[in-house]
Amino acid sequence: SGAMAKLTQLIDNEVFQAYATYATVVLLKMMIMSLVTAYFRVTRKAFANPEDTASFGKGETAKKYLRTDPDVERVRRNHLNDLENIVPFLGIGLLYALSSPELSTALLHFRIFAAARIFHTFAYLIPLPQPSRGLSWAAGYLVTILMAYRVLKTALHL
Amino acid sequence: SGAMAKLTQLIDNEVFQAYATYATVVLLKMMIMSLVTAYFRVTRKAFANPEDTASFGKGETAKKYLRTDPDVERVRRNHLNDLENIVPFLGIGLLYALSSPELSTALLHFRIFAAARIFHTFAYLIPLPQPSRGLSWAAGYLVTILMAYRVLKTALHL
Amino acid sequence: SGAMAKLTQLIDNEVFQAYATYATVVLLKMMIMSLVTAYFRVTRKAFANPEDTASFGKGETAKKYLRTDPDVERVRRNHLNDLENIVPFLGIGLLYALSSPELSTALLHFRIFAAARIFHTFAYLIPLPQPSRGLSWAAGYLVTILMAYRVLKTALHL
């Protein structure tokens, strides 16, 4: 149909394809944090819900696994930091992709953001000494601000 | 206008309509968590901000309501888990809807995701014994991965 | 190209421009919360990660800065509340913008949401006495529900 054709054209646009690719990559990266959290909860035996500790027995035996663990909390902070930074990228990046930027410029923005967030995760989980994590956070943040500037310049309608 | 016509065509596309419907449903479900949190904060008298306890009096009387409560914390974990899983669905699901999937396949993906997240909430809040919550989480997670695979297969532009 | 032309038409649509503007504004507002958190962490010397306190010395000297601070926690709650409310606005607002609403109606919805969230931040951080924060939260919440209703009325495909 005609509408289908238009949708196909949207996904056939190279800038939009680049957005689709990098948005999916950073979302998949963020989703991995759930698995890392589960891994640390199981290996550190540190759970948040009583029903999650039932397999360790009943009563006091299971209750001692209802606790926080530094490694689990570190992954959770990383996951929340991802949410705080990837949500703006998703929204602003989509609008930026629709503002007809040059493909090479768009790719540069998307690649820096994705690389920064992937490096940020390693810096957080290893952990690397500061300012590794701080700088990778700032790189993703600045790229998002630059894209927001272009969106507002192109589409401003207050 | 021509642009208006094109936008109407987008929302007239059946796969996009299905995405619009299920994305809205899971977002509304997530928004309900705010009301559930407020309900438990008021009934359990467990608040996070001093200004929220002012109606209970001044000084020490009000201060004792600045505390955490297991039921409130459970809802908050559920809400955060929603954010961690619904944000990927929103982004990847939109791109998936634009990748011209079969309507029946798309509906299957969206329905499983929405049903899984709604069941997940009941499993978390009742709570149901594990692995109820774990399996419903995994169902939504896997559907999102499957959609991401199709997006990358259709649009990959690194 | 033809596809480029279509994308340009999307961003040339006034309702979509209004969405792009207000979505970017509320995302930038949310991003500011990261800077406010960093400001309070540094001035209150309250950090979450050992590697962030390394510049204050080694061992016990640095360890005492691994602590929570009421001002830092307040900003973090504000940031999380932004995520919980701005994510639904991003998703539902985009679908609403594609449902061909009247420009004046759409602008009214977007402006109320953005104003409510900006006021909410001041109410949270100053803090203003309740129900200032509660009412501004409710205003943004209700506008999002109204937009969701129109999306479901326009696009319902279960």
Tab-separated table of C-alpha atoms in Angstrom:
chain	number	residue	atom	x	y	z
A	1	SER	CA	0.000	0.000	0.000
A	2	GLY	CA	0.953	3.661	-0.208
A	3	ALA	CA	1.406	4.017	3.545
A	4	MET	CA	3.578	0.914	3.639
A	5	ALA	CA	5.718	2.392	0.876
A	6	LYS	CA	6.204	5.578	2.892
A	7	LEU	CA	7.187	3.620	5.993
A	8	THR	CA	9.666	1.634	3.957
A	9	GLN	CA	11.091	4.901	2.663
A	10	LEU	CA	11.594	6.103	6.231
A	11	ILE	CA	13.585	2.992	7.168
A	12	ASP	CA	15.402	3.212	3.789
A	13	ASN	CA	16.730	6.674	4.620
A	14	GLU	CA	20.399	6.267	5.557
A	15	VAL	CA	20.407	8.728	8.460
A	16	PHE	CA	17.334	7.025	9.889
A	17	GLN	CA	18.976	3.613	9.412
A	18	ALA	CA	22.005	4.859	11.319
A	19	TYR	CA	19.739	6.100	14.121
A	20	ALA	CA	17.871	2.779	14.165
A	21	THR	CA	21.156	0.888	14.392
A	22	TYR	CA	22.770	2.895	17.182
A	23	ALA	CA	19.551	3.343	19.171
A	24	THR	CA	19.111	-0.447	19.106
A	25	VAL	CA	22.766	-1.015	20.057
A	26	VAL	CA	22.656	1.254	23.120
A	27	LEU	CA	19.285	-0.177	24.197
A	28	LEU	CA	20.629	-3.732	23.926
A	29	LYS	CA	23.684	-2.632	25.928
A	30	MET	CA	21.361	-1.212	28.584
A	31	MET	CA	19.316	-4.428	28.619
A	32	ILE	CA	22.485	-6.415	29.363
A	33	MET	CA	22.622	-4.588	32.713
A	34	SER	CA	19.582	-6.616	33.832
A	35	LEU	CA	21.495	-9.834	33.197
A	36	VAL	CA	24.596	-8.505	34.983
A	37	THR	CA	22.430	-7.520	37.974
A	38	ALA	CA	20.882	-11.004	38.049
A	39	TYR	CA	24.343	-12.590	37.801
A	40	PHE	CA	25.657	-10.617	40.806
A	41	ARG	CA	22.450	-11.157	42.820
A	42	VAL	CA	22.790	-14.938	42.379
A	43	THR	CA	26.579	-15.223	42.867
A	44	ARG	CA	26.636	-12.733	45.815
A	45	LYS	CA	23.386	-14.173	47.193
A	46	ALA	CA	21.956	-10.656	47.683
A	47	PHE	CA	18.276	-10.273	46.905
A	48	ALA	CA	15.634	-7.591	47.323
A	49	ASN	CA	12.459	-9.710	47.528
A	50	PRO	CA	11.660	-12.467	50.068
A	51	GLU	CA	10.102	-14.638	47.323
A	52	ASP	CA	13.470	-14.611	45.475
A	53	THR	CA	15.230	-16.321	48.390
A	54	ALA	CA	12.666	-19.110	48.898
A	55	SER	CA	14.882	-21.660	47.138
A	56	PHE	CA	17.508	-21.155	49.904
A	57	GLY	CA	15.154	-22.475	52.560
A	58	LYS	CA	12.600	-20.935	54.888
A	59	GLY	CA	12.616	-18.347	57.666
A	60	GLU	CA	15.906	-17.019	59.044
A	61	THR	CA	18.016	-19.088	56.601
A	62	ALA	CA	16.481	-17.366	53.607
A	63	LYS	CA	16.125	-13.982	55.311
A	64	LYS	CA	19.887	-13.434	55.523
A	65	TYR	CA	20.023	-13.236	51.709
A	66	LEU	CA	17.729	-10.193	51.773
A	67	ARG	CA	20.578	-7.721	51.741
A	68	THR	CA	22.419	-5.215	49.613
A	69	ASP	CA	25.797	-6.049	48.117
A	70	PRO	CA	28.354	-3.487	46.856
A	71	ASP	CA	28.723	-5.220	43.460
A	72	VAL	CA	24.963	-5.450	42.940
A	73	GLU	CA	24.508	-1.788	43.906
A	74	ARG	CA	27.285	-0.760	41.511
A	75	VAL	CA	25.552	-2.482	38.565
A	76	ARG	CA	22.238	-0.907	39.575
A	77	ARG	CA	23.789	2.582	39.621
A	78	ASN	CA	25.257	1.874	36.175
A	79	HIS	CA	21.827	0.740	34.920
A	80	LEU	CA	20.111	3.863	36.269
A	81	ASN	CA	22.818	6.072	34.743
A	82	ASP	CA	22.117	4.351	31.422
A	83	LEU	CA	18.400	5.152	31.726
A	84	GLU	CA	19.158	8.791	32.601
A	85	ASN	CA	21.379	9.210	29.531
A	86	ILE	CA	19.959	6.814	26.924
A	87	VAL	CA	16.372	8.111	27.249
A	88	PRO	CA	17.475	11.641	26.155
A	89	PHE	CA	19.517	10.108	23.313
A	90	LEU	CA	16.515	8.079	22.116
A	91	GLY	CA	14.186	11.091	22.031
A	92	ILE	CA	16.568	13.805	20.872
A	93	GLY	CA	18.392	11.432	18.482
A	94	LEU	CA	15.117	10.495	16.744
A	95	LEU	CA	14.188	14.156	16.243
A	96	TYR	CA	17.751	14.917	15.134
A	97	ALA	CA	17.598	12.075	12.576
A	98	LEU	CA	14.403	13.667	11.194
A	99	SER	CA	16.074	17.103	10.876
A	100	SER	CA	17.951	16.073	7.682
A	101	PRO	CA	21.530	16.227	8.991
A	102	GLU	CA	24.459	15.180	6.795
A	103	LEU	CA	24.885	11.384	6.998
A	104	SER	CA	28.567	11.670	7.961
A	105	THR	CA	27.785	14.188	10.743
A	106	ALA	CA	24.928	12.064	12.051
A	107	LEU	CA	27.094	8.936	12.049
A	108	LEU	CA	29.799	10.815	13.965
A	109	HIS	CA	27.301	11.845	16.657
A	110	PHE	CA	25.745	8.373	16.970
A	111	ARG	CA	29.107	6.580	17.013
A	112	ILE	CA	30.572	8.848	19.695
A	113	PHE	CA	27.472	8.407	21.856
A	114	ALA	CA	27.433	4.606	21.527
A	115	ALA	CA	31.205	4.282	22.065
A	116	ALA	CA	31.034	6.612	25.080
A	117	ARG	CA	28.222	4.622	26.719
A	118	ILE	CA	29.930	1.270	26.082
A	119	PHE	CA	33.217	2.584	27.499
A	120	HIS	CA	31.279	4.104	30.433
A	121	THR	CA	29.973	0.651	31.350
A	122	PHE	CA	33.463	-0.867	31.420
A	123	ALA	CA	34.747	2.137	33.390
A	124	TYR	CA	31.923	1.657	35.912
A	125	LEU	CA	32.088	-2.105	36.319
A	126	ILE	CA	35.853	-2.830	36.301
A	127	PRO	CA	36.078	-0.047	37.795
A	128	LEU	CA	38.634	2.171	36.067
A	129	PRO	CA	40.119	5.080	38.033
A	130	GLN	CA	38.438	8.446	37.548
A	131	PRO	CA	38.140	10.527	35.413
A	132	SER	CA	37.573	7.603	32.955
A	133	ARG	CA	33.920	7.196	33.857
A	134	GLY	CA	33.338	10.936	34.188
A	135	LEU	CA	34.820	11.740	30.790
A	136	SER	CA	32.897	8.996	28.961
A	137	TRP	CA	29.696	10.201	30.629
A	138	ALA	CA	30.498	13.784	29.530
A	139	ALA	CA	31.168	12.721	25.920
A	140	GLY	CA	27.720	11.143	25.586
A	141	TYR	CA	26.125	14.107	27.357
A	142	LEU	CA	27.752	16.688	25.061
A	143	VAL	CA	26.828	14.828	21.878
A	144	THR	CA	23.193	14.765	23.062
A	145	ILE	CA	23.300	18.534	23.749
A	146	LEU	CA	24.714	19.168	20.259
A	147	MET	CA	21.908	17.143	18.668
A	148	ALA	CA	19.330	18.987	20.810
A	149	TYR	CA	20.720	22.292	19.566
A	150	ARG	CA	20.182	21.240	15.943
A	151	VAL	CA	16.646	19.977	16.678
A	152	LEU	CA	15.709	23.305	18.282
A	153	LYS	CA	17.351	25.279	15.434
A	154	THR	CA	15.408	23.234	12.836
A	155	ALA	CA	12.036	22.779	14.493
A	156	LEU	CA	11.621	25.462	17.157
A	157	HIS	CA	7.900	26.078	17.608
A	158	LEU	CA	7.166	27.321	21.118
B	1	SER	CA	-1.868	19.776	3.687
B	2	GLY	CA	0.453	17.243	2.092
B	3	ALA	CA	2.487	16.762	5.245
B	4	MET	CA	-0.687	16.259	7.273
B	5	ALA	CA	-1.812	13.634	4.788
B	6	LYS	CA	1.489	11.793	5.191
B	7	LEU	CA	1.215	11.854	8.988
B	8	THR	CA	-2.316	10.539	8.757
B	9	GLN	CA	-1.020	7.751	6.538
B	10	LEU	CA	1.527	6.799	9.194
B	11	ILE	CA	-1.136	6.491	11.896
B	12	ASP	CA	-3.399	4.727	9.356
B	13	ASN	CA	-0.854	1.946	8.879
B	14	GLU	CA	-2.114	-1.089	10.780
B	15	VAL	CA	1.264	-2.180	12.174
B	16	PHE	CA	1.894	1.367	13.373
B	17	GLN	CA	-1.594	1.491	14.913
B	18	ALA	CA	-0.839	-1.734	16.758
B	19	TYR	CA	2.436	-0.255	18.030
B	20	ALA	CA	0.641	2.963	19.074
B	21	THR	CA	-1.966	0.932	20.956
B	22	TYR	CA	0.377	-1.378	22.864
B	23	ALA	CA	3.006	1.303	23.546
B	24	THR	CA	0.255	3.458	25.075
B	25	VAL	CA	-1.124	0.513	27.067
B	26	VAL	CA	2.229	-0.380	28.661
B	27	LEU	CA	3.004	3.293	29.357
B	28	LEU	CA	-0.370	3.751	31.064
B	29	LYS	CA	0.308	0.581	33.064
B	30	MET	CA	3.667	2.033	34.118
B	31	MET	CA	2.018	5.346	35.055
B	32	ILE	CA	-0.348	3.483	37.396
B	33	MET	CA	2.718	2.581	39.492
B	34	SER	CA	2.927	6.238	40.574
B	35	LEU	CA	-0.608	6.027	41.958
B	36	VAL	CA	0.124	2.704	43.680
B	37	THR	CA	3.246	4.221	45.263
B	38	ALA	CA	1.229	7.223	46.479
B	39	TYR	CA	-1.458	4.885	47.874
B	40	PHE	CA	1.076	2.873	49.885
B	41	ARG	CA	2.943	6.010	51.045
B	42	VAL	CA	-0.292	7.453	52.441
B	43	THR	CA	-1.739	4.234	53.947
B	44	ARG	CA	1.643	3.100	55.381
B	45	LYS	CA	2.541	6.672	56.360
B	46	ALA	CA	6.023	6.310	54.855
B	47	PHE	CA	7.358	9.379	53.069
B	48	ALA	CA	10.646	10.466	51.555
B	49	ASN	CA	10.374	14.266	51.872
B	50	PRO	CA	9.897	16.322	55.070
B	51	GLU	CA	7.433	18.656	53.289
B	52	ASP	CA	5.202	15.621	52.553
B	53	THR	CA	4.714	14.926	56.274
B	54	ALA	CA	3.831	18.503	57.287
B	55	SER	CA	0.117	17.681	57.508
B	56	PHE	CA	0.907	15.186	60.309
B	57	GLY	CA	2.168	17.961	62.566
B	58	LYS	CA	5.553	19.546	63.228
B	59	GLY	CA	8.941	18.389	64.482
B	60	GLU	CA	9.381	14.883	65.900
B	61	THR	CA	5.733	13.931	65.279
B	62	ALA	CA	6.098	14.425	61.526
B	63	LYS	CA	9.696	13.191	61.402
B	64	LYS	CA	8.768	9.611	62.290
B	65	TYR	CA	6.892	9.309	58.976
B	66	LEU	CA	10.143	9.934	57.066
B	67	ARG	CA	10.907	6.259	56.670
B	68	THR	CA	11.000	3.407	54.205
B	69	ASP	CA	8.267	0.778	54.157
B	70	PRO	CA	8.588	-2.703	52.574
B	71	ASP	CA	5.377	-2.298	50.541
B	72	VAL	CA	6.392	1.138	49.225
B	73	GLU	CA	9.858	-0.145	48.309
B	74	ARG	CA	8.336	-3.138	46.503
B	75	VAL	CA	6.198	-0.859	44.307
B	76	ARG	CA	9.209	1.348	43.627
B	77	ARG	CA	11.288	-1.643	42.505
B	78	ASN	CA	8.410	-2.688	40.249
B	79	HIS	CA	8.226	0.839	38.802
B	80	LEU	CA	11.972	0.932	38.127
B	81	ASN	CA	11.817	-2.527	36.530
B	82	ASP	CA	9.075	-1.167	34.258
B	83	LEU	CA	11.290	1.745	33.205
B	84	GLU	CA	14.229	-0.609	32.527
B	85	ASN	CA	12.093	-2.820	30.283
B	86	ILE	CA	9.476	-0.510	28.747
B	87	VAL	CA	12.041	2.066	27.528
B	88	PRO	CA	13.740	-0.585	25.302
B	89	PHE	CA	10.314	-1.725	24.074
B	90	LEU	CA	9.327	1.854	23.175
B	91	GLY	CA	12.484	2.511	21.160
B	92	ILE	CA	13.023	-0.903	19.568
B	93	GLY	CA	9.275	-1.442	19.051
B	94	LEU	CA	8.944	1.848	17.134
B	95	LEU	CA	11.838	0.949	14.830
B	96	TYR	CA	10.458	-2.586	14.457
B	97	ALA	CA	7.039	-1.167	13.479
B	98	LEU	CA	8.790	0.887	10.773
B	99	SER	CA	10.593	-2.201	9.400
B	100	SER	CA	7.425	-3.439	7.602
B	101	PRO	CA	6.818	-6.660	9.579
B	102	GLU	CA	3.746	-8.801	8.915
B	103	LEU	CA	0.790	-7.420	10.879
B	104	SER	CA	0.065	-10.795	12.517
B	105	THR	CA	3.717	-11.207	13.575
B	106	ALA	CA	3.898	-7.668	14.918
B	107	LEU	CA	0.661	-8.122	16.875
B	108	LEU	CA	2.023	-11.354	18.358
B	109	HIS	CA	5.169	-9.566	19.566
B	110	PHE	CA	3.290	-6.563	20.989
B	111	ARG	CA	0.633	-8.700	22.691
B	112	ILE	CA	3.169	-10.990	24.352
B	113	PHE	CA	5.150	-8.001	25.605
B	114	ALA	CA	2.091	-6.200	27.028
B	115	ALA	CA	0.649	-9.372	28.588
B	116	ALA	CA	4.052	-10.243	30.087
B	117	ARG	CA	4.466	-6.805	31.666
B	118	ILE	CA	0.910	-6.760	33.055
B	119	PHE	CA	1.362	-10.254	34.525
B	120	HIS	CA	4.786	-9.181	35.856
B	121	THR	CA	3.126	-6.388	37.865
B	122	PHE	CA	0.647	-8.767	39.493
B	123	ALA	CA	3.449	-11.265	40.166
B	124	TYR	CA	5.482	-8.491	41.819
B	125	LEU	CA	2.755	-6.865	43.892
B	126	ILE	CA	0.710	-9.850	45.150
B	127	PRO	CA	3.507	-11.328	45.242
B	128	LEU	CA	3.327	-14.664	43.434
B	129	PRO	CA	5.994	-17.284	44.202
B	130	GLN	CA	8.959	-17.379	41.850
B	131	PRO	CA	9.555	-18.128	39.013
B	132	SER	CA	6.289	-16.320	38.073
B	133	ARG	CA	7.866	-12.883	38.107
B	134	GLY	CA	11.122	-14.102	36.563
B	135	LEU	CA	9.416	-15.864	33.667
B	136	SER	CA	7.128	-12.926	32.820
B	137	TRP	CA	10.162	-10.618	32.901
B	138	ALA	CA	12.013	-13.018	30.561
B	139	ALA	CA	9.085	-13.199	28.116
B	140	GLY	CA	9.053	-9.411	27.651
B	141	TYR	CA	12.849	-9.358	27.449
B	142	LEU	CA	13.006	-12.041	24.743
B	143	VAL	CA	10.313	-10.421	22.604
B	144	THR	CA	12.292	-7.153	22.720
B	145	ILE	CA	15.478	-8.999	21.646
B	146	LEU	CA	13.612	-10.622	18.735
B	147	MET	CA	12.359	-7.225	17.555
B	148	ALA	CA	15.867	-5.756	17.911
B	149	TYR	CA	17.205	-8.568	15.724
B	150	ARG	CA	14.747	-7.660	12.956
B	151	VAL	CA	15.547	-3.937	13.246
B	152	LEU	CA	19.272	-4.628	12.874
B	153	LYS	CA	18.670	-7.065	9.998
B	154	THR	CA	16.532	-4.458	8.181
B	155	ALA	CA	18.360	-1.225	8.942
B	156	LEU	CA	21.945	-2.049	9.920
B	157	HIS	CA	24.102	0.966	9.073
B	158	LEU	CA	27.142	1.099	11.351
C	1	SER	CA	15.972	12.322	-2.520
C	2	GLY	CA	12.316	11.423	-2.217
C	3	ALA	CA	12.757	9.875	1.216
C	4	MET	CA	14.626	12.934	2.418
C	5	ALA	CA	11.795	15.110	1.169
C	6	LYS	CA	9.295	13.052	3.179
C	7	LEU	CA	11.404	13.318	6.325
C	8	THR	CA	11.666	17.059	5.820
C	9	GLN	CA	7.892	17.168	5.514
C	10	LEU	CA	7.538	15.403	8.849
C	11	ILE	CA	9.712	17.959	10.619
C	12	ASP	CA	7.959	20.748	8.648
C	13	ASN	CA	4.593	19.762	10.125
C	14	GLU	CA	3.753	22.349	12.798
C	15	VAL	CA	2.328	19.905	15.342
C	16	PHE	CA	5.392	17.707	14.945
C	17	GLN	CA	7.659	20.772	15.313
C	18	ALA	CA	5.846	21.650	18.530
C	19	TYR	CA	6.360	18.089	19.793
C	20	ALA	CA	10.047	18.193	18.803
C	21	THR	CA	10.485	21.495	20.645
C	22	TYR	CA	8.784	20.535	23.910
C	23	ALA	CA	10.164	16.980	23.970
C	24	THR	CA	13.667	18.435	23.611
C	25	VAL	CA	12.986	21.080	26.290
C	26	VAL	CA	11.808	18.556	28.911
C	27	LEU	CA	14.668	16.170	28.065
C	28	LEU	CA	17.215	18.984	28.464
C	29	LYS	CA	15.548	19.906	31.769
C	30	MET	CA	15.896	16.283	32.878
C	31	MET	CA	19.546	16.207	31.785
C	32	ILE	CA	20.247	19.220	34.013
C	33	MET	CA	19.440	16.972	37.002
C	34	SER	CA	22.713	15.105	36.353
C	35	LEU	CA	24.643	18.359	36.728
C	36	VAL	CA	22.709	19.305	39.887
C	37	THR	CA	23.456	15.861	41.356
C	38	ALA	CA	27.155	16.268	40.540
C	39	TYR	CA	27.135	19.768	42.086
C	40	PHE	CA	25.649	18.500	45.366
C	41	ARG	CA	27.899	15.408	45.433
C	42	VAL	CA	30.990	17.625	45.155
C	43	THR	CA	29.882	20.438	47.508
C	44	ARG	CA	28.426	18.015	50.119
C	45	LYS	CA	31.306	15.576	49.599
C	46	ALA	CA	28.895	12.639	49.365
C	47	PHE	CA	29.797	9.993	46.795
C	48	ALA	CA	28.567	6.537	45.855
C	49	ASN	CA	31.738	5.003	44.368
C	50	PRO	CA	35.145	4.549	46.076
C	51	GLU	CA	36.966	5.590	42.880
C	52	ASP	CA	35.159	8.972	43.014
C	53	THR	CA	36.724	9.817	46.394
C	54	ALA	CA	40.309	8.929	45.452
C	55	SER	CA	41.270	12.610	45.041
C	56	PHE	CA	40.483	13.157	48.761
C	57	GLY	CA	43.262	10.785	49.795
C	58	LYS	CA	43.482	7.064	50.541
C	59	GLY	CA	41.905	4.634	52.972
C	60	GLU	CA	39.797	5.923	55.881
C	61	THR	CA	40.163	9.574	54.830
C	62	ALA	CA	38.486	8.937	51.492
C	63	LYS	CA	36.069	6.311	52.847
C	64	LYS	CA	34.160	8.828	54.965
C	65	TYR	CA	32.963	10.558	51.773
C	66	LEU	CA	31.184	7.357	50.692
C	67	ARG	CA	27.881	8.393	52.187
C	68	THR	CA	24.397	9.575	51.363
C	69	ASP	CA	23.442	13.225	51.793
C	70	PRO	CA	19.850	14.538	52.077
C	71	ASP	CA	20.368	17.138	49.331
C	72	VAL	CA	21.902	14.612	46.940
C	73	GLU	CA	19.097	12.122	47.613
C	74	ARG	CA	16.486	14.826	47.013
C	75	VAL	CA	17.933	15.625	43.556
C	76	ARG	CA	18.085	11.906	42.765
C	77	ARG	CA	14.410	11.437	43.665
C	78	ASN	CA	13.578	14.428	41.460
C	79	HIS	CA	15.603	12.894	38.592
C	80	LEU	CA	13.863	9.528	38.930
C	81	ASN	CA	10.463	11.247	39.060
C	82	ASP	CA	11.404	13.004	35.807
C	83	LEU	CA	12.220	9.654	34.191
C	84	GLU	CA	8.938	8.146	35.401
C	85	ASN	CA	6.923	11.017	33.917
C	86	ILE	CA	8.916	12.214	30.903
C	87	VAL	CA	9.252	8.730	29.360
C	88	PRO	CA	5.424	8.408	29.070
C	89	PHE	CA	5.250	11.948	27.642
C	90	LEU	CA	7.921	11.132	25.034
C	91	GLY	CA	6.144	7.999	23.824
C	92	ILE	CA	2.513	9.066	24.123
C	93	GLY	CA	3.298	12.632	22.954
C	94	LEU	CA	4.949	11.336	19.761
C	95	LEU	CA	1.944	9.152	18.932
C	96	TYR	CA	-0.394	12.012	19.829
C	97	ALA	CA	1.523	14.362	17.480
C	98	LEU	CA	1.012	11.795	14.692
C	99	SER	CA	-2.763	11.616	15.353
C	100	SER	CA	-3.408	14.952	13.563
C	101	PRO	CA	-4.595	17.020	16.537
C	102	GLU	CA	-5.385	20.729	16.135
C	103	LEU	CA	-2.155	22.741	16.452
C	104	SER	CA	-3.609	24.978	19.172
C	105	THR	CA	-4.808	21.970	21.199
C	106	ALA	CA	-1.478	20.187	20.811
C	107	LEU	CA	0.439	23.311	21.867
C	108	LEU	CA	-1.786	23.647	24.937
C	109	HIS	CA	-1.038	20.045	25.973
C	110	PHE	CA	2.725	20.344	25.371
C	111	ARG	CA	3.000	23.729	27.103
C	112	ILE	CA	1.119	22.588	30.197
C	113	PHE	CA	3.276	19.453	30.446
C	114	ALA	CA	6.570	21.343	30.067
C	115	ALA	CA	5.520	24.143	32.453
C	116	ALA	CA	4.301	21.577	35.002
C	117	ARG	CA	7.571	19.636	34.932
C	118	ILE	CA	9.712	22.787	35.182
C	119	PHE	CA	7.626	24.047	38.121
C	120	HIS	CA	7.792	20.548	39.663
C	121	THR	CA	11.595	20.746	39.712
C	122	PHE	CA	11.590	24.095	41.538
C	123	ALA	CA	8.928	22.797	43.948
C	124	TYR	CA	11.096	19.735	44.639
C	125	LEU	CA	14.477	21.435	45.003
C	126	ILE	CA	13.649	24.671	46.887
C	127	PRO	CA	11.473	22.884	48.336
C	128	LEU	CA	8.068	24.567	48.233
C	129	PRO	CA	5.425	23.460	50.742
C	130	GLN	CA	2.986	20.821	49.529
C	131	PRO	CA	0.706	20.569	47.598
C	132	SER	CA	2.884	22.600	45.133
C	133	ARG	CA	4.904	19.598	44.043
C	134	GLY	CA	1.914	17.262	44.098
C	135	LEU	CA	-0.251	19.536	41.958
C	136	SER	CA	2.456	20.159	39.340
C	137	TRP	CA	3.066	16.394	39.154
C	138	ALA	CA	-0.693	15.838	38.697
C	139	ALA	CA	-0.941	18.454	35.925
C	140	GLY	CA	1.717	16.714	33.836
C	141	TYR	CA	0.179	13.319	34.601
C	142	LEU	CA	-3.333	14.386	33.524
C	143	VAL	CA	-2.135	15.973	30.277
C	144	THR	CA	-0.363	12.702	29.421
C	145	ILE	CA	-3.561	10.717	30.144
C	146	LEU	CA	-5.575	13.066	27.890
C	147	MET	CA	-3.086	12.565	25.049
C	148	ALA	CA	-3.161	8.776	25.591
C	149	TYR	CA	-6.947	8.852	25.303
C	150	ARG	CA	-6.732	10.550	21.906
C	151	VAL	CA	-4.056	8.104	20.700
C	152	LEU	CA	-6.216	5.121	21.657
C	153	LYS	CA	-9.327	6.734	20.097
C	154	THR	CA	-7.438	7.368	16.835
C	155	ALA	CA	-5.286	4.267	16.512
C	156	LEU	CA	-6.818	1.493	18.640
C	157	HIS	CA	-5.796	-1.829	17.109
C	158	LEU	CA	-5.711	-4.527	19.765
